[in-house]
Amino acid sequence: MENSTARKLGDSRIGHIGRCGSRRRTTATCYATLAILFIACSVVRPDSAVAQEGEGVKAADTSSPRATLKSFIDACSEIHRIVHREKYFDRSSPEFAQIGRRVIDCLDISELPAFARDERAGEVAVCLKEILDRTELPPWDEIPDSEAIEAAGGFEKLSRWRIPGTRITIARVEEGPQRHEYLFSTGTVERAVRYFEEVEPIEYRDRPDVTPDLHRWYLSVPGHPALARIVAVLPERMQRGRICGLAAWKWPGLLVALLVAGILMVAAYRLHFRFRNRWRQTSVMKHWLTILFPVVAMLTPFIFKHVAQRYLTIRGNPLYIISFSSTAIATFAGMIVIFAASNRIAESIIASPRIDPLGLNAQLIRIVSKLASIVAGVTLFLMGGQYLGIPVATLLASAGIGGLAIAFGAQDTLKTLFGTLMLMADKPFRVGERIVFGNYDGVVEDIGLRSTKIRLLTGHQVTVPNDELSRSHIENIGRRPHIRRKGELLIPLDTPCEKIEKAVATVREKLDNHEGMDPEKPPRVFFLDFTANGFCIQFFYWYTPPEIWKYRAFTEKLNFEIFRAFEAEEIQFSLPFRHTFWKHDAEQGPLDVRLLSDTAQQPQPNDDRG
């Protein structure tokens, strides 16, 4: 009777697919209604749990192949009866959860990937039940029980039993939490879905425990009572028809959920980037609040997966794709949360009044936090890969030649890292200080894990690897205690001695207790030398604090004062020594002139670089 009913349902479905006309309008209306009502159904709590029939649900008996097979068939039959009666499958219901646990406890799912273990186990269980419903099972007394195992010489002699005429094996588990239990073997679990596809055309057997169309119900039944009432009024082609392996009625809800999840993640990250930069400098607490946005983005894939699995009851390969993608996206989003949290921890520590935010200690804290976040991020990535069934850690550990190649390729990275540590230890400069090294002269803007960014006086930015900086001779202009000026005044050789003495006294007077004078470094003025260009008066002074623009303003003021004083005393400055060459005969050709400079007479540069 049940077999004929199933065939009629199949014929009815084919007939519905062939109809068109007014049904197209009805189908479109149903899709729109379903997409709108799905959101409301997702937040409504299901009705009270269905009252349990008979006695309380008990754990699966897996002490022998017979007990395991009987527990499995009985539990699947209970689920089939409830689904046919209620028209939905609520995984959160205690009754469903207990019966479903009995079914899963009969399977050895230790080798299934963790990200879809429960979902895959559910599909395997349904496929196994469909296979058993099409298989001629031996009488129960011919299936080994505990007494038969003892009679055969113990579990060592009867550790496996295969259902005759099938590839379904029940084997004794020797490791793991279900040790010493007889379960459907890992090989059976692995090939159950493919095996069912092969035997699906076979007719059901005529037995009381047969559950016809269980697999079809598994793929199409909703997971919420309110949603079940909506699906019940849809056309048959939407209830039972499938598009790309998914029930037709599930596509509107899936697309709406996917769209909402995508918009939520994009909005969360946009808000995070906007308010992070705005609140970073205003308040540490506000800066911490912005981490809620990446946390919401990280949780969104899990919420989407929960909606797809619980309410839409997505099954099979579509569910595995959703589970894999959601977990992978959440893993990368979690890495972003780790990096964001490490930055905020570092900034919270640097906000302490005992730490200079521009000092190297602050940079060291930032670098350590970055290293810690990288380690934590890689750890999360490896754990996520293992959860998804990707043996990332095994591949890295057993890379062999590949690992050696990676090690050689990482030499520059390690060299740069050690250069960074050397800079942190020596502390030759900090952010905001002006340094000179090689051909570069500029202000340090950032000391990173790999490189240092310097803003040149021309306005250009230079990025220098830290290992190169650690090996360079660095002149830190930003740490000079003063600006020193060395000046020379040349007086003509025909100037009387009295005026030379007056010139020296004038310069000393102008520099006496001058602006910015360091008491420990008073100015020095001397009649230094007799040169070919004139009498040389040399002077030194040290200006503090070392602020270049104030220093240059004072230098200009001093120069004018000395100039005016020399004019008042009629003391002239020596003009440069010049020679004029000419020739009388133009036919002799151009005059060959060579200028030989006396390097000993070149003045040394002042320490007044701006």
Tab-separated table of N, CA and C in Angstrom, residues 32 454 547 549:
chain	number	residue	atom	x	y	z
A	32	ALA	N	7.473	34.646	-3.835
A	32	ALA	CA	7.557	35.952	-3.188
A	32	ALA	C	7.043	35.888	-1.759
A	454	ILE	N	60.158	56.743	6.351
A	454	ILE	CA	60.802	58.023	6.636
A	454	ILE	C	60.279	59.054	5.648
A	547	GLU	N	65.784	74.302	18.022
A	547	GLU	CA	64.655	74.544	17.122
A	547	GLU	C	65.168	75.352	15.941
A	549	TRP	N	64.037	76.886	13.236
A	549	TRP	CA	63.541	78.169	12.738
A	549	TRP	C	63.852	79.302	13.712
